[in-house]
PDB file of C-alpha atoms in Angstrom:
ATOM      1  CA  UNK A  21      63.908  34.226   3.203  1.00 58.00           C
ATOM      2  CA  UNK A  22      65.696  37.432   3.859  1.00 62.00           C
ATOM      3  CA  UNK A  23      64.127  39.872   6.314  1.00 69.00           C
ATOM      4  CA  UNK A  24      64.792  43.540   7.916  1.00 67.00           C
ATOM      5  CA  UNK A  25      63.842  47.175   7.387  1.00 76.00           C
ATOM      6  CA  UNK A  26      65.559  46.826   3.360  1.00 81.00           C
ATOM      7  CA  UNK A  27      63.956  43.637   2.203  1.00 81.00           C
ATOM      8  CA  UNK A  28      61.418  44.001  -0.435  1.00 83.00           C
ATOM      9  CA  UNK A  29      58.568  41.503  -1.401  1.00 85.00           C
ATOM     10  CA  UNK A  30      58.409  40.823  -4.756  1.00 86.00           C
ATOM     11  CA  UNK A  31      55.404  40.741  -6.518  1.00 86.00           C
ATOM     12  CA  UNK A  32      53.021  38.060  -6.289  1.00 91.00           C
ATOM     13  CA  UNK A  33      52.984  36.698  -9.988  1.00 85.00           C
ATOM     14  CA  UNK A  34      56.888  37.031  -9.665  1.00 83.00           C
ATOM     15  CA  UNK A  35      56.741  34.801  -6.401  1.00 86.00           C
ATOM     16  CA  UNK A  36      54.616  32.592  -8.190  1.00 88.00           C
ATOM     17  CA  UNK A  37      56.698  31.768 -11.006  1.00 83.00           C
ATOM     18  CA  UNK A  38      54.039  33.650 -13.807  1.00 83.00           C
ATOM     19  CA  UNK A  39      55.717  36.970 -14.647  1.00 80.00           C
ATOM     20  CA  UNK A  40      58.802  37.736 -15.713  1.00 80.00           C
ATOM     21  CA  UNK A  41      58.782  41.569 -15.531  1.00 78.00           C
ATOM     22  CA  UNK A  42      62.036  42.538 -16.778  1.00 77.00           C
ATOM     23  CA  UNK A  43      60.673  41.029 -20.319  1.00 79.00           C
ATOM     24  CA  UNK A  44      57.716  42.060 -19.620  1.00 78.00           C
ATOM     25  CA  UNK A  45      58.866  46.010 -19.574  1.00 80.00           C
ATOM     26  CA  UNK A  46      60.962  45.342 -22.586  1.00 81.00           C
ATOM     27  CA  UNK A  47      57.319  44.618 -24.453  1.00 78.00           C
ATOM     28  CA  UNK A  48      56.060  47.612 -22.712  1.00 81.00           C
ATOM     29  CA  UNK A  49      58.059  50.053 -23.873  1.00 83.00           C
ATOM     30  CA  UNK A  50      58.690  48.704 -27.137  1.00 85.00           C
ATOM     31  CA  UNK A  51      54.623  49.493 -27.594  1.00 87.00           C
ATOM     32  CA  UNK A  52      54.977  46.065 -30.264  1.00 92.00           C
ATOM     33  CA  UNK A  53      51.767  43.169 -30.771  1.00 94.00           C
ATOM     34  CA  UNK A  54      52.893  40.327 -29.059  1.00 94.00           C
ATOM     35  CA  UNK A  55      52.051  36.555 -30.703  1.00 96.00           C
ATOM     36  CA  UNK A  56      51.930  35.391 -26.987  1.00 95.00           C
ATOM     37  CA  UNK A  57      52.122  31.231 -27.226  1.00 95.00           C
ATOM     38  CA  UNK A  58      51.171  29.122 -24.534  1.00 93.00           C
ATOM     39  CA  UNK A  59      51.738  24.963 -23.922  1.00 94.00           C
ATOM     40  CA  UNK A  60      50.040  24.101 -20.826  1.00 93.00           C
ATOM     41  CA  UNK A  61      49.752  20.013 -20.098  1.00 94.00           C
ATOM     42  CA  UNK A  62      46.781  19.550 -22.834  1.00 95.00           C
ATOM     43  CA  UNK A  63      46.715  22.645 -24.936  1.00 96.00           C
ATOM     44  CA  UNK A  64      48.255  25.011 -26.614  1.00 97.00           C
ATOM     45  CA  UNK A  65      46.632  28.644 -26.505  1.00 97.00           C
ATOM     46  CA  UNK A  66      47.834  31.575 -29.472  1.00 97.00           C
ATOM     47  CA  UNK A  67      46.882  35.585 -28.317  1.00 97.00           C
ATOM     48  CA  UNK A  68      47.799  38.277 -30.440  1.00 97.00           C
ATOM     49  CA  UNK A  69      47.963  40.946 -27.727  1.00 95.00           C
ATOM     50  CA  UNK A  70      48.353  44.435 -27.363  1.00 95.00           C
ATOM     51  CA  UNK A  71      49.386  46.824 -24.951  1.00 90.00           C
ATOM     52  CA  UNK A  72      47.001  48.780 -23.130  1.00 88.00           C
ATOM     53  CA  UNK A  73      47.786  50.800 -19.791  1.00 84.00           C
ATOM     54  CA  UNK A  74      44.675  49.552 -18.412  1.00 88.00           C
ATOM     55  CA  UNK A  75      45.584  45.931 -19.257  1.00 86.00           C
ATOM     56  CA  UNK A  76      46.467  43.476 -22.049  1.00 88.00           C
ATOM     57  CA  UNK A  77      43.444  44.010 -25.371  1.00 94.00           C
ATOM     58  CA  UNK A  78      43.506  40.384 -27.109  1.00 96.00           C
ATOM     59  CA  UNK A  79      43.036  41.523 -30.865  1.00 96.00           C
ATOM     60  CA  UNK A  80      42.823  37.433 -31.799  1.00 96.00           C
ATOM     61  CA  UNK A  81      43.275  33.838 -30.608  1.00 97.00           C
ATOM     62  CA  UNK A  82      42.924  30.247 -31.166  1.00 97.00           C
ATOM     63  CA  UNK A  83      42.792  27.336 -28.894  1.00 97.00           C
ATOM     64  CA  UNK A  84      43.948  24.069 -29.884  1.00 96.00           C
ATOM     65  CA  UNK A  85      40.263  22.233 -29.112  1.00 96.00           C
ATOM     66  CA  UNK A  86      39.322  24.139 -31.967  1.00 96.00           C
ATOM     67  CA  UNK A  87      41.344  22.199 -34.240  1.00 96.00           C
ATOM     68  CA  UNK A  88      38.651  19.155 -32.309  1.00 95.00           C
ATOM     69  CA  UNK A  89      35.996  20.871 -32.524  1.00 95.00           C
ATOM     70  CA  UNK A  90      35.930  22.975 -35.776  1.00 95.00           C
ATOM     71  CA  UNK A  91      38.354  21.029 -37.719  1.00 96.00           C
ATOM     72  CA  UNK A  92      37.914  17.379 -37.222  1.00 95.00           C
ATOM     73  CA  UNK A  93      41.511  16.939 -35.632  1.00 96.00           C
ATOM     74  CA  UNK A  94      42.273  13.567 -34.065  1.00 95.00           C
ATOM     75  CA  UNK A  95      45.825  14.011 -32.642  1.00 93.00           C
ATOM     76  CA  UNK A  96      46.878  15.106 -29.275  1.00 94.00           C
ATOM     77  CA  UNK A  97      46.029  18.836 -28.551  1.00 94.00           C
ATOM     78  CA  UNK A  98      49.284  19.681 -27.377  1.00 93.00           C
ATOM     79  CA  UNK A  99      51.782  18.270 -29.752  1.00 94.00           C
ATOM     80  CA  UNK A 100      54.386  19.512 -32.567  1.00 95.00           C
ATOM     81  CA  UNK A 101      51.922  19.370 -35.218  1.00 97.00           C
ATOM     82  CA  UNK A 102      48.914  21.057 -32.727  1.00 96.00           C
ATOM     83  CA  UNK A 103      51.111  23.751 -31.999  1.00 96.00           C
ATOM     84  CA  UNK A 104      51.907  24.638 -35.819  1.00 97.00           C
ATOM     85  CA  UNK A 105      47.965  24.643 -36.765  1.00 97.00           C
ATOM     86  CA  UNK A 106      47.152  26.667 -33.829  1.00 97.00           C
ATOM     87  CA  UNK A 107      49.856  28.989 -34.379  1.00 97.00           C
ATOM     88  CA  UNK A 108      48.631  29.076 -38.143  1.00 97.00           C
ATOM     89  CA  UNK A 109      44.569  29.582 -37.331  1.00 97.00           C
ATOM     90  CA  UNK A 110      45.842  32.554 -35.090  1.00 97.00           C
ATOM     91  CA  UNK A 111      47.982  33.970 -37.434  1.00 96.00           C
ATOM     92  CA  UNK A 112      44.719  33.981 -40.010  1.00 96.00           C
ATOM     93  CA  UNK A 113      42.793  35.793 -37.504  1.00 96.00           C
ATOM     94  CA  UNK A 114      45.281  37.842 -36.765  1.00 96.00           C
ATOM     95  CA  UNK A 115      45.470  38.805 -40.708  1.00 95.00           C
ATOM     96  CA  UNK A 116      41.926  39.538 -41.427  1.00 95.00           C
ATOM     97  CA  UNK A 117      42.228  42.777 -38.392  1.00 95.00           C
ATOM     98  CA  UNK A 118      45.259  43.590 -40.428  1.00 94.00           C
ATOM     99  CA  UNK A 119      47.980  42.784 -38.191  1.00 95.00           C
ATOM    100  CA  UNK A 120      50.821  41.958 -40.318  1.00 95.00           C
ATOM    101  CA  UNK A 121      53.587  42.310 -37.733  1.00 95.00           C
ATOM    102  CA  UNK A 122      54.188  40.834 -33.948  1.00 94.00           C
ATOM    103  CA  UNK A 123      57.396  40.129 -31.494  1.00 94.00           C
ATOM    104  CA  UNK A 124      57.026  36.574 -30.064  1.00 93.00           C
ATOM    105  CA  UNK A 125      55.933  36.455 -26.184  1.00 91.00           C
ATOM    106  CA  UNK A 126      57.001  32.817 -25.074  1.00 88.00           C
ATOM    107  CA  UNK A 127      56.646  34.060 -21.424  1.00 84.00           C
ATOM    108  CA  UNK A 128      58.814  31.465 -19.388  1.00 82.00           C
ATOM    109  CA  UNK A 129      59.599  29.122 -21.652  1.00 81.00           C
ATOM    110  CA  UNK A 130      62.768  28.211 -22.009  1.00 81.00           C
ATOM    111  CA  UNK A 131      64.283  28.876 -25.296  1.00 84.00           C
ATOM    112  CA  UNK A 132      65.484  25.913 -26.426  1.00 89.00           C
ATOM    113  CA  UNK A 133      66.037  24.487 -29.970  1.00 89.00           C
ATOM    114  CA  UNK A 134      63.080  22.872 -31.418  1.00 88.00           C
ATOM    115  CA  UNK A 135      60.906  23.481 -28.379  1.00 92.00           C
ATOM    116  CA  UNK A 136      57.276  23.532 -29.339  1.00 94.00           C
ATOM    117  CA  UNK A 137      56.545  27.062 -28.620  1.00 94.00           C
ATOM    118  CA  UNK A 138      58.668  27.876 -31.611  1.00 95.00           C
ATOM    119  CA  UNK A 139      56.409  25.754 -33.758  1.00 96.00           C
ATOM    120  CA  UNK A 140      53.493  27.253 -32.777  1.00 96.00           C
ATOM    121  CA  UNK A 141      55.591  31.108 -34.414  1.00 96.00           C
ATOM    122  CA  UNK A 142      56.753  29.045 -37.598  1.00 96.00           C
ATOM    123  CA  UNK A 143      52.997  28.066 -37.892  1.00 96.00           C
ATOM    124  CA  UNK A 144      52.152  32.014 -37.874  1.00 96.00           C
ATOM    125  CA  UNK A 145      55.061  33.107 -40.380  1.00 96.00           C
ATOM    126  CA  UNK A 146      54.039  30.245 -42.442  1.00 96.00           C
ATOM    127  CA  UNK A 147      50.295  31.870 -42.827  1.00 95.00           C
ATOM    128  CA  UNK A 148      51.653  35.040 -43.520  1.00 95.00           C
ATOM    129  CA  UNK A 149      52.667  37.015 -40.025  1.00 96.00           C
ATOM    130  CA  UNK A 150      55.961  38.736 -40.182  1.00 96.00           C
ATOM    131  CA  UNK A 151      57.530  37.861 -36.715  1.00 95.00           C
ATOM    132  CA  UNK A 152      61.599  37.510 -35.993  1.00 93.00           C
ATOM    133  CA  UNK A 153      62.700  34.564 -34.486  1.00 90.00           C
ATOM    134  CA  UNK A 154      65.971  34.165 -35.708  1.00 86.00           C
ATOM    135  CA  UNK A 155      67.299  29.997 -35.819  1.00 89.00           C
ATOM    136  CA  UNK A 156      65.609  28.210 -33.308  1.00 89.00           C
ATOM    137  CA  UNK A 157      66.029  24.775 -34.813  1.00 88.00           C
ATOM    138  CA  UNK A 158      62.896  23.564 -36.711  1.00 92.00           C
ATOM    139  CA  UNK A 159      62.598  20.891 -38.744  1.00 92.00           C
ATOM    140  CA  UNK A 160      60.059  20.305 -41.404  1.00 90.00           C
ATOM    141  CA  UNK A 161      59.311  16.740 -40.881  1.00 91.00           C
ATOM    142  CA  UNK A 162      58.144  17.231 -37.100  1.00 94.00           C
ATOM    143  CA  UNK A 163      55.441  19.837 -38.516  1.00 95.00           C
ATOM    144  CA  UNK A 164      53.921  17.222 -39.743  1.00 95.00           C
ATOM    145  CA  UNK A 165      54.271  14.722 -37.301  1.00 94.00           C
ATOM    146  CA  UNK A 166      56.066  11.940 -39.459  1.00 95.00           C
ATOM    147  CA  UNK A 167      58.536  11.551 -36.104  1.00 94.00           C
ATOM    148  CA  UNK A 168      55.427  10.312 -33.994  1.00 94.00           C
ATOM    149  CA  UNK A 169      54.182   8.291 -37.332  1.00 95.00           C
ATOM    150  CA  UNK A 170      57.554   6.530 -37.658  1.00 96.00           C
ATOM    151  CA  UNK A 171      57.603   5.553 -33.588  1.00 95.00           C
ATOM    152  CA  UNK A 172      54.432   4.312 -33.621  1.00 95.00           C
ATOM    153  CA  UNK A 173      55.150   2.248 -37.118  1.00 95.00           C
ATOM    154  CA  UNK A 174      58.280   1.096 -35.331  1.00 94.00           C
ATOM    155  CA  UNK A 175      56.535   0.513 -31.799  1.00 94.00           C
ATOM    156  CA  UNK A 176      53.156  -1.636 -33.509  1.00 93.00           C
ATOM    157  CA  UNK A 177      56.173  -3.801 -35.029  1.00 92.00           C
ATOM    158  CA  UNK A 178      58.201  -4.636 -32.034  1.00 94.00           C
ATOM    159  CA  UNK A 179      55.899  -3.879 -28.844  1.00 93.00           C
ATOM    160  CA  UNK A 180      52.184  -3.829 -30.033  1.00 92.00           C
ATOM    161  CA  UNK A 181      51.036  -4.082 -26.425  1.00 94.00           C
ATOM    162  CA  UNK A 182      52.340  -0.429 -25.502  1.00 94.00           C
ATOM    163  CA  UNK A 183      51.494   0.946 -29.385  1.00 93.00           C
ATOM    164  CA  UNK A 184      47.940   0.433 -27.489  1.00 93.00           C
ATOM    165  CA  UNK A 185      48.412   1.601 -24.456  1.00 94.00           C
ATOM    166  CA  UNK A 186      50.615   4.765 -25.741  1.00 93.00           C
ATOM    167  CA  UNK A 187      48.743   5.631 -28.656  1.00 94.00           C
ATOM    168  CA  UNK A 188      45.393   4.731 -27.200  1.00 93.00           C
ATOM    169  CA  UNK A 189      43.449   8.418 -27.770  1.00 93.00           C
ATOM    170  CA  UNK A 190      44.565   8.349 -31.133  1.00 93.00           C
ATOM    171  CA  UNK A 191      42.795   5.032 -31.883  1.00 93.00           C
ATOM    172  CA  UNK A 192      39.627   5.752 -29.309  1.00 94.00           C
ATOM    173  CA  UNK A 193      39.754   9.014 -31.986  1.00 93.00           C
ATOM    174  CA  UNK A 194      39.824   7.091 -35.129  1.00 93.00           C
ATOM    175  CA  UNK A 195      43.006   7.603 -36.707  1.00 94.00           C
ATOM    176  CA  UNK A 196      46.140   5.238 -36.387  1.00 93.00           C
ATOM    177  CA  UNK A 197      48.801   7.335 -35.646  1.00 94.00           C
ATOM    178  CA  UNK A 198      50.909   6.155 -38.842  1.00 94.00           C
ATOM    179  CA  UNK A 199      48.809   8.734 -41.202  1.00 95.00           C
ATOM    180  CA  UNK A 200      49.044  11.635 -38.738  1.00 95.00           C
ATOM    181  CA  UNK A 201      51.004  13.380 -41.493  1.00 95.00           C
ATOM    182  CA  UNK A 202      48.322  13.002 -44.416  1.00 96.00           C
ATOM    183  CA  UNK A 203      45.510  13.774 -41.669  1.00 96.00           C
ATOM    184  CA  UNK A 204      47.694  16.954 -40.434  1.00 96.00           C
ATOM    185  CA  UNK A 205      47.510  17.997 -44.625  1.00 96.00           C
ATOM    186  CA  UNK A 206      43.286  17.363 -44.164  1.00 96.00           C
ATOM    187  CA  UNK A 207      43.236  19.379 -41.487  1.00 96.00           C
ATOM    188  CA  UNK A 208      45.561  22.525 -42.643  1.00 96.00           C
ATOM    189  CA  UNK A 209      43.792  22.351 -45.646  1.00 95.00           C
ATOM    190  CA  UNK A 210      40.078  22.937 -43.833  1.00 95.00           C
ATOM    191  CA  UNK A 211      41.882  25.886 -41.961  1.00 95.00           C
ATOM    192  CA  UNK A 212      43.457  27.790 -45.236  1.00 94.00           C
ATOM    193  CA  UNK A 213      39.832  27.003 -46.987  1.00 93.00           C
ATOM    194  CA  UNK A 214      37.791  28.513 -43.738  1.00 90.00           C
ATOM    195  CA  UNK A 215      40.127  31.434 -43.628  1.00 81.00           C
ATOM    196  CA  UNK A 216      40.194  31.462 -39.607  1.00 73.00           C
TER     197      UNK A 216
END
């Protein structure tokens, strides 16, 4: 670590790997609502935030144990498929304040094709939020979650011992993870009926 009359400490949520402030004045003085998506290990959190020089004002949010809890979902909380309903639950909320526009906040996240995060944003434009994200590689079939439905098809074939053992929540949960698509349909369907 460098050292001497010159050297300046960075902040602490820079140090830490949390910040990154150079985006983070770009949102600042572009005064825009951020759709701010998070993926931690289990869930995946949705803000709509704004601005405020006394600190961040969450307008609305969704959690992905909602989708559990409210909505009778029996995937993983943190998958493809989790990330496009909480992205689209967010998005309703969102909606009924009137927000109709937002700049996607992905925070650290590497931007790489087909990465989750962006999931969660195509779940939002999907319900209706105007947000630019340009091509960022989604495809239609992992929304649903028919690429986990055909390995697990493929793995109860050829290796049923680890089908169990890898898709064990799933079945603890009820659902055999071949009809996560039709049960990701159920469950989008009980979010555009509750309206958020």
């Amino acid at each position: 670590m460098a050292n001497g009359p010159n050297y300046k400490v960075k902040f602490r949520r820079r140090r830490e790997g949390k910040t990154n402030y150079y985006r983070r004045y770009a949102y600042v003085v572009s005064k825009q609502i951020r759709f701010v998506v998070r993926i931690t290990n289990k869930y995946v959190i949705v803000q709509v935030v704004k601005i405020d020089p006394k600190g961040d004002i969450t307008l609305a949010a969704a959690h992905s144990i909602e989708l559990v809890k409210k909505f009778g979902w029996k995937g993983d909380t943190n998958n493809t498929p989790a990330a496009y309903l909480t992205g689209y639950l967010a998005a309703l909320r969102a909606m009924k304040k009137n927000i109709n526009k937002c700049v996607a906040d992905i925070g650290l996240h590497v931007p790489s094709k087909g990465a989750r995060i962006f999931y969660a944003i195509k779940g939002a434009i999907d319900a209706g939020l105007k947000i630019p994200i340009g091509e960022v590689g989604i495809q239609d079939s992992r929304i649903k979650g028919e690429h986990i439905a055909k390995y697990a098809e493929k793995l109860k074939n050829e290796n049923p011992d680890l089908y169990n053992k890898l898709f064990s929540k799933y079945l603890e949960r009820g659902l055999n993870p071949e009809n996560l698509p039709s049960h990701f349909d159920e469950v989008l369907n009980k979010i555009k009926s509750s309206g958020g």
